[in-house]
Amino acid sequence: YDYWFPGRQVERLYDAAVADSVTRPLPPTINARTRDEWLANTHSLFGRRFKGHLEPRIQVSHPISRTSNLFFNYGHFSQRPAYFYVYAKTNAQSSEEFPRIGNPDLNPEVAVQYELGVNHQFAPDKAVKVVVYNKDIYDYPTSTTLTLTDRGTRRADFFVYRNLDYARSRGVEIEVRKQRTNHTSWAVSYTFSNAKGKSSDPNNLSVVRESGGDARETALEEEYMWWNRPHKVTSWFTYQIPRGDTGGKFLGLRLPQDLKLNAYFMMQSGRAYTPEDVFGNFTDVAYSKNGPFDSSLNATLVKGFQLGSRHFELTLQGWNLLNRRNATDFDPVTGERWKPGQGSLGVNPLDDPASLQLSDVELAEVANVHLDVNRDDPRLNGLPPGSAEYEQVYSELEAEAAALVAPGLRRQVIATINRYSDPSMIAAPRHVRVSIGMEW
């Protein structure tokens, strides 16, 4: 059983809805009717209101042979809503054109999960596990349009969060595991999953309205969720020589006792995104593609030693040992890391590093900048228009005019290069840490 107390702030808001006098304006979602609904949806404990959800869970395992067993797991799980969805704008007036107002009566998300699998031991120290699973998420929050019938205010439309959407994740997992023998143990697993739902982002409708669309239109089909990452491979390896064990060897070399090595490798599909063309128009359904694969290799080496009556551990930890710079932001046109001059950055010449190699006049031309050439310059006096001498002098004047604007254009190109070379757009590089600990 899981419970949640929204807090005294929410209780005071609903109490003010039926008070004889109100000292400050209440949010449009707080009134006598919504207070009655809130009281019906909550329970009282020592004068405080709370919400609760019964979470039954079942685990069943049945042997089907000496080396195999079938298992089934079922359970309910809940997750409290983000505080912003509950408390936003409940204590302040908003100057936004389409404000998003929290819903103090918002319910926690409820996930119903079940899985069916089989374990099979195919060697004395090795086993394989195959699992299929399903996860349904109910009461997924979304923003809906709220139109006030009281036109005494200039603003009539708001967005309020409500539990109207749902999501579903299905998948299969295969794992091969080796228990510790000869100082080593390891496991390798592969997971394929698919996550869909009615709305990936609770703020979708408000974004539509702010963009000039009709927020009353509701999507009829399911879409991929923003957290959908279909493929994932993980592996871990442990080599351990306990204290007092002198039998550890590697490549014929005897290793010291009280030594432990852990390594973990992960590779998964990149973050989901909605494909676009170079003009920012969507070319496929929402979150139907995934960005570049993410991968990481981490390891920890621990060596214990005795110093007097105390036991110490010297630890060497390494993260991202392969120095894989995973993309945290990428181009929705190419599905790859941002590259000036390509994809979304291939339309404007000032986003292309190749423009830095152009002459001043060529740069102004590709940037569609009008050059203010002084045709009354004394150097043109007496020269017949169209003659070679006239064209030569005119080219010099054009180059002088281009020289005035070219530095600013080149600064724009360099700014684009610097902007998309921001280290925050890629994951942290390889880094290590050395530490020492003592047992008390």
CSV table of C-alpha atoms in Angstrom, one decimal:
chain,number,residue,atom,x,y,z
A,1,TYR,CA,0.0,0.0,0.0
A,2,ASP,CA,1.5,3.3,-1.1
A,3,TYR,CA,0.2,6.7,0.2
A,4,TRP,CA,0.8,10.4,-0.5
A,5,PHE,CA,0.0,13.5,1.5
A,6,PRO,CA,-0.4,16.5,-0.9
A,7,GLY,CA,0.2,18.8,2.1
A,8,ARG,CA,-1.3,21.7,4.1
A,9,GLN,CA,-1.0,24.1,1.2
A,10,VAL,CA,-3.5,22.1,-0.8
A,11,GLU,CA,-5.8,21.7,2.1
A,12,ARG,CA,-5.8,25.5,2.7
A,13,LEU,CA,-6.6,26.1,-0.9
A,14,TYR,CA,-9.7,23.9,-0.9
A,15,ASP,CA,-10.8,25.2,2.5
A,16,ALA,CA,-10.6,28.7,1.1
A,17,ALA,CA,-13.0,27.7,-1.7
A,18,VAL,CA,-15.9,27.5,0.8
A,19,ALA,CA,-14.7,30.2,3.2
A,20,ASP,CA,-16.9,33.2,3.8
A,21,SER,CA,-14.2,35.6,2.8
A,22,VAL,CA,-11.2,35.1,0.6
A,23,THR,CA,-8.1,37.2,1.1
A,24,ARG,CA,-6.5,36.5,-2.3
A,25,PRO,CA,-7.7,35.2,-5.7
A,26,LEU,CA,-7.9,31.5,-6.0
A,27,PRO,CA,-6.7,29.4,-9.0
A,28,PRO,CA,-9.6,28.8,-11.5
A,29,THR,CA,-9.3,25.0,-10.7
A,30,ILE,CA,-10.2,25.6,-7.0
A,31,ASN,CA,-13.9,26.0,-6.2
A,32,ALA,CA,-16.7,24.3,-4.1
A,33,ARG,CA,-17.3,21.6,-6.7
A,34,THR,CA,-13.7,20.6,-7.1
A,35,ARG,CA,-13.3,20.7,-3.4
A,36,ASP,CA,-16.1,18.1,-3.1
A,37,GLU,CA,-14.3,16.0,-5.7
A,38,TRP,CA,-11.0,16.3,-3.8
A,39,LEU,CA,-12.6,15.2,-0.6
A,40,ALA,CA,-14.2,12.2,-2.3
A,41,ASN,CA,-10.8,11.2,-3.8
A,42,THR,CA,-8.8,11.5,-0.6
A,43,HIS,CA,-8.9,10.0,2.9
A,44,SER,CA,-8.5,11.5,6.3
A,45,LEU,CA,-5.8,10.6,8.9
A,46,PHE,CA,-5.3,12.7,12.0
A,47,GLY,CA,-6.9,15.7,10.3
A,48,ARG,CA,-4.8,15.4,7.2
A,49,ARG,CA,-5.9,14.4,3.7
A,50,PHE,CA,-4.0,11.7,1.7
A,51,LYS,CA,-4.3,9.5,-1.3
A,52,GLY,CA,-3.5,5.8,-1.3
A,53,HIS,CA,-3.3,2.9,-3.7
A,54,LEU,CA,-3.3,-0.8,-2.9
A,55,GLU,CA,-0.4,-2.5,-4.6
A,56,PRO,CA,-0.8,-6.3,-4.8
A,57,ARG,CA,2.2,-8.3,-5.9
A,58,ILE,CA,2.4,-12.0,-6.8
A,59,GLN,CA,5.4,-14.2,-7.5
A,60,VAL,CA,5.1,-17.8,-8.7
A,61,SER,CA,7.8,-20.2,-9.6
A,62,HIS,CA,7.3,-23.8,-10.8
A,63,PRO,CA,10.0,-26.3,-11.5
A,64,ILE,CA,9.6,-28.1,-14.9
A,65,SER,CA,12.8,-30.2,-14.7
A,66,ARG,CA,15.9,-30.6,-12.6
A,67,THR,CA,17.6,-27.7,-14.4
A,68,SER,CA,14.7,-25.5,-15.4
A,69,ASN,CA,11.9,-23.6,-13.9
A,70,LEU,CA,9.0,-21.4,-15.1
A,71,PHE,CA,8.2,-18.2,-13.2
A,72,PHE,CA,5.5,-15.5,-13.3
A,73,ASN,CA,5.6,-12.1,-11.5
A,74,TYR,CA,2.7,-9.6,-11.2
A,75,GLY,CA,2.6,-6.3,-9.4
A,76,HIS,CA,1.1,-2.8,-9.1
A,77,PHE,CA,3.4,0.1,-8.5
A,78,SER,CA,2.7,3.8,-8.2
A,79,GLN,CA,4.7,7.0,-8.7
A,80,ARG,CA,3.9,10.4,-7.3
A,81,PRO,CA,3.3,13.1,-9.9
A,82,ALA,CA,5.9,15.7,-10.5
A,83,TYR,CA,5.4,18.6,-8.1
A,84,PHE,CA,5.1,21.1,-10.9
A,85,TYR,CA,2.0,19.3,-12.2
A,86,VAL,CA,0.4,19.6,-8.8
A,87,TYR,CA,1.4,23.0,-7.3
A,88,ALA,CA,2.2,25.2,-10.4
A,89,LYS,CA,0.5,28.6,-10.2
A,90,THR,CA,-1.6,27.6,-7.2
A,91,ASN,CA,-0.2,30.5,-5.1
A,92,ALA,CA,0.5,33.1,-7.8
A,93,GLN,CA,-1.1,34.8,-10.7
A,94,SER,CA,0.4,34.1,-14.1
A,95,SER,CA,1.2,36.6,-16.8
A,96,GLU,CA,1.6,33.9,-19.5
A,97,GLU,CA,-0.8,34.0,-22.4
A,98,PHE,CA,-1.7,30.3,-21.9
A,99,PRO,CA,-0.7,29.5,-18.3
A,100,ARG,CA,-0.3,25.9,-17.1
A,101,ILE,CA,-2.0,25.5,-13.8
A,102,GLY,CA,-1.2,22.6,-11.4
A,103,ASN,CA,-3.9,20.2,-10.3
A,104,PRO,CA,-3.8,19.6,-6.5
A,105,ASP,CA,-6.2,16.6,-7.1
A,106,LEU,CA,-3.8,14.9,-9.5
A,107,ASN,CA,-3.4,11.2,-8.8
A,108,PRO,CA,-0.1,9.2,-8.8
A,109,GLU,CA,0.7,7.2,-11.9
A,110,VAL,CA,-0.1,3.5,-11.6
A,111,ALA,CA,1.9,0.9,-13.3
A,112,VAL,CA,0.7,-2.7,-13.7
A,113,GLN,CA,3.6,-5.0,-14.5
A,114,TYR,CA,3.7,-8.7,-15.3
A,115,GLU,CA,6.3,-10.9,-16.7
A,116,LEU,CA,6.6,-14.6,-17.7
A,117,GLY,CA,9.9,-16.3,-18.0
A,118,VAL,CA,12.0,-19.4,-17.8
A,119,ASN,CA,15.4,-20.2,-16.3
A,120,HIS,CA,17.5,-23.1,-17.6
A,121,GLN,CA,20.8,-24.3,-16.3
A,122,PHE,CA,22.7,-25.7,-19.3
A,123,ALA,CA,26.1,-26.1,-17.5
A,124,PRO,CA,27.2,-26.6,-13.9
A,125,ASP,CA,28.0,-22.9,-13.6
A,126,LYS,CA,26.0,-21.3,-16.4
A,127,ALA,CA,22.3,-20.6,-16.9
A,128,VAL,CA,20.1,-18.7,-19.4
A,129,LYS,CA,17.0,-16.7,-18.6
A,130,VAL,CA,14.3,-15.6,-21.1
A,131,VAL,CA,11.6,-13.2,-20.0
A,132,VAL,CA,8.7,-11.5,-21.8
A,133,TYR,CA,7.1,-8.6,-19.9
A,134,ASN,CA,4.4,-6.0,-20.2
A,135,LYS,CA,4.0,-2.7,-18.3
A,136,ASP,CA,0.8,-0.7,-18.4
A,137,ILE,CA,0.9,2.9,-17.0
A,138,TYR,CA,-2.4,4.4,-16.1
A,139,ASP,CA,-3.3,7.9,-14.9
A,140,TYR,CA,-0.5,9.3,-17.1
A,141,PRO,CA,-0.8,13.2,-16.7
A,142,THR,CA,-1.6,15.4,-19.6
A,143,SER,CA,-2.5,19.1,-20.0
A,144,THR,CA,-6.1,19.9,-21.0
A,145,THR,CA,-7.8,23.1,-22.0
A,146,LEU,CA,-9.9,24.8,-19.3
A,147,THR,CA,-12.3,27.5,-20.5
A,148,LEU,CA,-13.9,29.7,-17.8
A,149,THR,CA,-17.6,30.4,-18.1
A,150,ASP,CA,-17.0,33.6,-16.0
A,151,ARG,CA,-15.9,36.2,-18.5
A,152,GLY,CA,-15.1,38.8,-15.9
A,153,THR,CA,-11.4,38.1,-16.5
A,154,ARG,CA,-9.6,39.0,-19.7
A,155,ARG,CA,-8.1,35.5,-19.8
A,156,ALA,CA,-10.5,32.7,-20.4
A,157,ASP,CA,-8.3,29.8,-21.4
A,158,PHE,CA,-6.0,27.9,-19.1
A,159,PHE,CA,-4.2,24.5,-19.2
A,160,VAL,CA,-4.6,22.2,-16.3
A,161,TYR,CA,-3.0,18.8,-15.7
A,162,ARG,CA,-5.3,15.8,-15.5
A,163,ASN,CA,-4.9,12.0,-15.4
A,164,LEU,CA,-6.2,11.2,-18.8
A,165,ASP,CA,-3.5,9.4,-20.7
A,166,TYR,CA,-1.8,6.0,-20.6
A,167,ALA,CA,1.4,4.3,-21.8
A,168,ARG,CA,2.4,0.8,-22.4
A,169,SER,CA,5.8,-0.9,-22.6
A,170,ARG,CA,6.4,-4.4,-23.9
A,171,GLY,CA,9.6,-6.3,-24.4
A,172,VAL,CA,11.7,-9.4,-24.1
A,173,GLU,CA,15.0,-10.0,-22.2
A,174,ILE,CA,17.6,-12.7,-22.7
A,175,GLU,CA,20.3,-13.2,-20.2
A,176,VAL,CA,23.2,-15.6,-19.9
A,177,ARG,CA,24.9,-15.7,-16.5
A,178,LYS,CA,27.9,-17.6,-15.0
A,179,GLN,CA,28.1,-18.0,-11.3
A,180,ARG,CA,31.5,-17.5,-9.6
A,181,THR,CA,33.9,-20.4,-10.3
A,182,ASN,CA,37.7,-20.1,-10.6
A,183,HIS,CA,37.4,-16.5,-9.2
A,184,THR,CA,35.3,-15.3,-12.1
A,185,SER,CA,31.6,-14.5,-12.7
A,186,TRP,CA,29.9,-12.7,-15.5
A,187,ALA,CA,26.6,-12.0,-17.3
A,188,VAL,CA,25.4,-10.8,-20.7
A,189,SER,CA,21.9,-9.6,-21.4
A,190,TYR,CA,19.9,-8.2,-24.4
A,191,THR,CA,16.6,-6.4,-24.1
A,192,PHE,CA,14.2,-5.4,-26.8
A,193,SER,CA,11.3,-3.2,-25.8
A,194,ASN,CA,8.7,-1.0,-27.3
A,195,ALA,CA,7.0,1.9,-25.5
A,196,LYS,CA,3.9,3.6,-26.8
A,197,GLY,CA,1.1,5.7,-25.4
A,198,LYS,CA,-1.5,8.4,-26.0
A,199,SER,CA,0.8,11.3,-25.2
A,200,SER,CA,4.5,11.3,-24.4
A,201,ASP,CA,4.7,14.8,-23.1
A,202,PRO,CA,2.1,16.2,-20.6
A,203,ASN,CA,2.6,19.7,-22.1
A,204,ASN,CA,1.9,18.7,-25.7
A,205,LEU,CA,-1.4,20.5,-25.9
A,206,SER,CA,-0.1,23.7,-24.5
A,207,VAL,CA,2.7,23.7,-27.0
A,208,VAL,CA,0.2,23.2,-29.8
A,209,ARG,CA,-1.8,26.2,-28.5
A,210,GLU,CA,1.2,28.4,-28.1
A,211,SER,CA,2.2,27.5,-31.7
A,212,GLY,CA,-1.2,28.7,-33.0
A,213,GLY,CA,-2.8,25.2,-33.3
A,214,ASP,CA,-6.1,23.9,-32.0
A,215,ALA,CA,-5.5,22.4,-28.5
A,216,ARG,CA,-9.0,20.9,-28.6
A,217,GLU,CA,-7.9,18.3,-31.1
A,218,THR,CA,-6.9,15.0,-29.5
A,219,ALA,CA,-4.6,12.5,-31.1
A,220,LEU,CA,-6.6,9.3,-31.8
A,221,GLU,CA,-3.6,6.9,-32.4
A,222,GLU,CA,-0.9,5.9,-30.0
A,223,GLU,CA,2.6,7.4,-30.4
A,224,TYR,CA,6.0,6.3,-29.3
A,225,MET,CA,7.1,7.6,-25.9
A,226,TRP,CA,10.0,10.0,-25.5
A,227,TRP,CA,11.7,7.4,-23.3
A,228,ASN,CA,11.4,4.6,-25.9
A,229,ARG,CA,14.8,3.0,-26.5
A,230,PRO,CA,14.2,-0.4,-28.2
A,231,HIS,CA,17.6,-2.1,-27.9
A,232,LYS,CA,19.9,-2.5,-24.9
A,233,VAL,CA,22.9,-4.7,-24.3
A,234,THR,CA,24.5,-4.9,-20.9
A,235,SER,CA,27.4,-7.0,-19.6
A,236,TRP,CA,29.3,-7.3,-16.3
A,237,PHE,CA,32.4,-9.2,-15.3
A,238,THR,CA,33.9,-9.8,-11.9
A,239,TYR,CA,37.2,-11.3,-10.9
A,240,GLN,CA,37.8,-11.7,-7.2
A,241,ILE,CA,40.5,-13.3,-5.1
A,242,PRO,CA,39.3,-13.2,-1.4
A,243,ARG,CA,41.6,-12.7,1.5
A,244,GLY,CA,43.5,-15.9,2.3
A,245,ASP,CA,43.1,-17.3,-1.2
A,246,THR,CA,46.5,-17.7,-2.9
A,247,GLY,CA,45.3,-19.6,-6.0
A,248,GLY,CA,44.5,-16.7,-8.2
A,249,LYS,CA,46.3,-16.7,-11.6
A,250,PHE,CA,46.0,-14.7,-14.8
A,251,LEU,CA,47.9,-15.7,-18.0
A,252,GLY,CA,50.0,-18.0,-15.9
A,253,LEU,CA,50.9,-15.2,-13.5
A,254,ARG,CA,50.0,-15.5,-9.8
A,255,LEU,CA,47.9,-12.7,-8.6
A,256,PRO,CA,47.8,-11.3,-5.0
A,257,GLN,CA,45.0,-12.1,-2.6
A,258,ASP,CA,42.4,-9.6,-1.5
A,259,LEU,CA,41.9,-8.4,-5.1
A,260,LYS,CA,38.7,-7.6,-6.9
A,261,LEU,CA,37.9,-6.3,-10.4
A,262,ASN,CA,34.5,-5.3,-11.6
A,263,ALA,CA,33.7,-4.2,-15.1
A,264,TYR,CA,30.4,-3.1,-16.6
A,265,PHE,CA,29.5,-2.4,-20.2
A,266,MET,CA,26.3,-0.9,-21.5
A,267,MET,CA,25.1,-0.1,-25.0
A,268,GLN,CA,21.6,1.1,-25.9
A,269,SER,CA,19.6,2.9,-28.5
A,270,GLY,CA,19.9,6.6,-28.5
A,271,ARG,CA,17.3,9.1,-27.2
A,272,ALA,CA,14.0,9.0,-29.2
A,273,TYR,CA,13.3,12.0,-31.4
A,274,THR,CA,10.8,13.2,-34.0
A,275,PRO,CA,12.4,13.4,-37.5
A,276,GLU,CA,12.3,16.8,-39.3
A,277,ASP,CA,13.3,18.3,-42.6
A,278,VAL,CA,15.7,21.2,-42.9
A,279,PHE,CA,12.8,23.6,-42.6
A,280,GLY,CA,11.6,22.3,-39.2
A,281,ASN,CA,8.6,20.3,-40.5
A,282,PHE,CA,7.9,16.9,-39.0
A,283,THR,CA,8.5,14.1,-41.5
A,284,ASP,CA,7.4,11.1,-39.4
A,285,VAL,CA,5.3,10.3,-36.3
A,286,ALA,CA,6.5,11.6,-33.0
A,287,TYR,CA,9.5,9.9,-31.4
A,288,SER,CA,9.6,7.3,-34.1
A,289,LYS,CA,13.4,7.4,-34.5
A,290,ASN,CA,16.3,7.1,-32.1
A,291,GLY,CA,19.5,9.0,-32.1
A,292,PRO,CA,23.1,7.6,-32.0
A,293,PHE,CA,23.7,4.6,-29.8
A,294,ASP,CA,25.0,5.3,-26.3
A,295,SER,CA,27.7,3.1,-24.8
A,296,SER,CA,29.9,3.1,-21.8
A,297,LEU,CA,32.5,0.9,-20.1
A,298,ASN,CA,33.1,1.4,-16.4
A,299,ALA,CA,35.5,-0.6,-14.2
A,300,THR,CA,36.6,-0.7,-10.5
A,301,LEU,CA,39.8,-2.3,-9.2
A,302,VAL,CA,40.0,-2.8,-5.5
A,303,LYS,CA,43.2,-4.1,-3.6
A,304,GLY,CA,43.0,-4.7,0.1
A,305,PHE,CA,46.0,-4.7,2.4
A,306,GLN,CA,46.7,-5.0,6.1
A,307,LEU,CA,48.5,-2.2,8.0
A,308,GLY,CA,48.9,-3.0,11.6
A,309,SER,CA,45.5,-4.1,12.9
A,310,ARG,CA,43.6,-2.2,10.3
A,311,HIS,CA,42.4,-3.4,6.9
A,312,PHE,CA,42.6,-0.8,4.1
A,313,GLU,CA,41.3,-0.8,0.5
A,314,LEU,CA,42.9,1.0,-2.4
A,315,THR,CA,40.3,1.7,-5.1
A,316,LEU,CA,40.8,2.7,-8.7
A,317,GLN,CA,37.6,3.6,-10.5
A,318,GLY,CA,37.2,4.5,-14.2
A,319,TRP,CA,34.2,5.8,-16.1
A,320,ASN,CA,33.7,5.8,-19.8
A,321,LEU,CA,37.1,4.0,-20.3
A,322,LEU,CA,36.5,3.8,-24.1
A,323,ASN,CA,36.1,7.6,-24.1
A,324,ARG,CA,32.8,7.3,-26.0
A,325,ARG,CA,31.4,10.9,-26.2
A,326,ASN,CA,27.7,10.0,-26.3
A,327,ALA,CA,25.5,12.7,-27.8
A,328,THR,CA,23.2,14.4,-25.3
A,329,ASP,CA,21.7,16.6,-28.1
A,330,PHE,CA,21.6,15.9,-31.8
A,331,ASP,CA,20.2,17.1,-35.1
A,332,PRO,CA,16.6,15.9,-35.8
A,333,VAL,CA,17.3,16.0,-39.6
A,334,THR,CA,20.3,13.7,-39.7
A,335,GLY,CA,19.7,11.8,-36.4
A,336,GLU,CA,23.4,12.4,-35.6
A,337,ARG,CA,25.4,14.9,-33.6
A,338,TRP,CA,25.1,18.5,-34.7
A,339,LYS,CA,27.6,19.3,-37.5
A,340,PRO,CA,27.8,22.9,-38.9
A,341,GLY,CA,27.1,22.8,-42.6
A,342,GLN,CA,25.0,19.6,-42.5
A,343,GLY,CA,21.4,18.7,-41.8
A,344,SER,CA,19.6,21.6,-40.1
A,345,LEU,CA,22.8,23.6,-40.2
A,346,GLY,CA,23.1,23.1,-44.0
A,347,VAL,CA,20.6,25.7,-45.1
A,348,ASN,CA,22.0,29.0,-43.9
A,349,PRO,CA,25.5,29.6,-45.4
A,350,LEU,CA,26.5,31.3,-42.2
A,351,ASP,CA,26.1,27.9,-40.5
A,352,ASP,CA,28.7,26.4,-42.8
A,353,PRO,CA,32.4,26.4,-41.8
A,354,ALA,CA,33.3,26.3,-45.5
A,355,SER,CA,32.0,29.9,-45.8
A,356,LEU,CA,35.1,31.0,-43.9
A,357,GLN,CA,37.2,30.1,-46.9
A,358,LEU,CA,35.2,32.4,-49.2
A,359,SER,CA,36.4,35.9,-50.2
A,360,ASP,CA,34.7,38.9,-48.7
A,361,VAL,CA,32.7,39.5,-51.8
A,362,GLU,CA,31.7,35.8,-52.2
A,363,LEU,CA,30.7,35.6,-48.5
A,364,ALA,CA,28.5,38.7,-48.8
A,365,GLU,CA,26.9,37.2,-52.0
A,366,VAL,CA,26.1,33.7,-50.4
A,367,ALA,CA,24.8,35.5,-47.3
A,368,ASN,CA,22.5,37.6,-49.6
A,369,VAL,CA,23.9,40.9,-48.2
A,370,HIS,CA,23.6,43.9,-50.4
A,371,LEU,CA,26.9,45.8,-50.9
A,372,ASP,CA,26.6,49.5,-50.9
A,373,VAL,CA,29.1,50.4,-53.7
A,374,ASN,CA,29.6,54.1,-54.2
A,375,ARG,CA,29.0,54.7,-57.9
A,376,ASP,CA,29.9,58.4,-57.5
A,377,ASP,CA,33.5,57.5,-56.4
A,378,PRO,CA,36.0,59.8,-58.2
A,379,ARG,CA,37.9,56.8,-59.4
A,380,LEU,CA,35.0,56.0,-61.7
A,381,ASN,CA,35.0,59.4,-63.3
A,382,GLY,CA,35.7,59.4,-67.0
A,383,LEU,CA,35.6,55.6,-67.3
A,384,PRO,CA,33.1,54.2,-69.8
A,385,PRO,CA,30.6,51.8,-68.1
A,386,GLY,CA,31.3,48.3,-69.2
A,387,SER,CA,34.9,48.9,-70.1
A,388,ALA,CA,37.6,46.7,-68.6
A,389,GLU,CA,39.0,49.7,-66.6
A,390,TYR,CA,35.5,50.5,-65.2
A,391,GLU,CA,34.9,46.9,-64.2
A,392,GLN,CA,38.3,46.7,-62.5
A,393,VAL,CA,37.8,49.8,-60.4
A,394,TYR,CA,34.2,48.8,-59.6
A,395,SER,CA,35.5,45.4,-58.4
A,396,GLU,CA,37.9,47.2,-56.1
A,397,LEU,CA,35.1,49.4,-54.7
A,398,GLU,CA,32.9,46.2,-54.3
A,399,ALA,CA,35.8,44.5,-52.4
A,400,GLU,CA,36.1,47.6,-50.1
A,401,ALA,CA,32.3,47.5,-49.4
A,402,ALA,CA,32.5,43.8,-48.7
A,403,ALA,CA,35.4,44.2,-46.4
A,404,LEU,CA,33.2,46.3,-44.1
A,405,VAL,CA,30.5,43.6,-43.6
A,406,ALA,CA,32.6,40.4,-44.0
A,407,PRO,CA,34.1,40.5,-40.4
A,408,GLY,CA,30.6,40.5,-38.9
A,409,LEU,CA,29.5,37.6,-41.2
A,410,ARG,CA,32.6,35.6,-40.3
A,411,ARG,CA,31.9,36.1,-36.6
A,412,GLN,CA,28.4,34.6,-37.1
A,413,VAL,CA,29.9,31.5,-38.7
A,414,ILE,CA,32.4,31.2,-35.9
A,415,ALA,CA,29.7,31.7,-33.3
A,416,THR,CA,27.7,28.8,-34.9
A,417,ILE,CA,30.8,26.5,-34.8
A,418,ASN,CA,31.4,27.4,-31.2
A,419,ARG,CA,27.7,27.0,-30.2
A,420,TYR,CA,27.6,23.4,-31.6
A,421,SER,CA,31.0,22.5,-30.2
A,422,ASP,CA,29.6,23.1,-26.7
A,423,PRO,CA,30.8,20.2,-24.4
A,424,SER,CA,27.3,20.0,-22.8
A,425,MET,CA,26.1,18.4,-26.0
A,426,ILE,CA,28.2,15.3,-25.5
A,427,ALA,CA,28.7,13.1,-22.5
A,428,ALA,CA,31.7,13.4,-20.1
A,429,PRO,CA,35.0,12.0,-21.4
A,430,ARG,CA,37.0,9.3,-19.7
A,431,HIS,CA,37.8,10.0,-16.1
A,432,VAL,CA,39.3,8.1,-13.2
A,433,ARG,CA,39.4,8.3,-9.4
A,434,VAL,CA,41.7,6.9,-6.8
A,435,SER,CA,40.6,6.5,-3.2
A,436,ILE,CA,41.6,4.7,-0.1
A,437,GLY,CA,39.3,3.4,2.6
A,438,MET,CA,39.7,1.8,6.0
A,439,GLU,CA,37.6,-0.7,7.9
A,440,TRP,CA,36.7,0.4,11.4
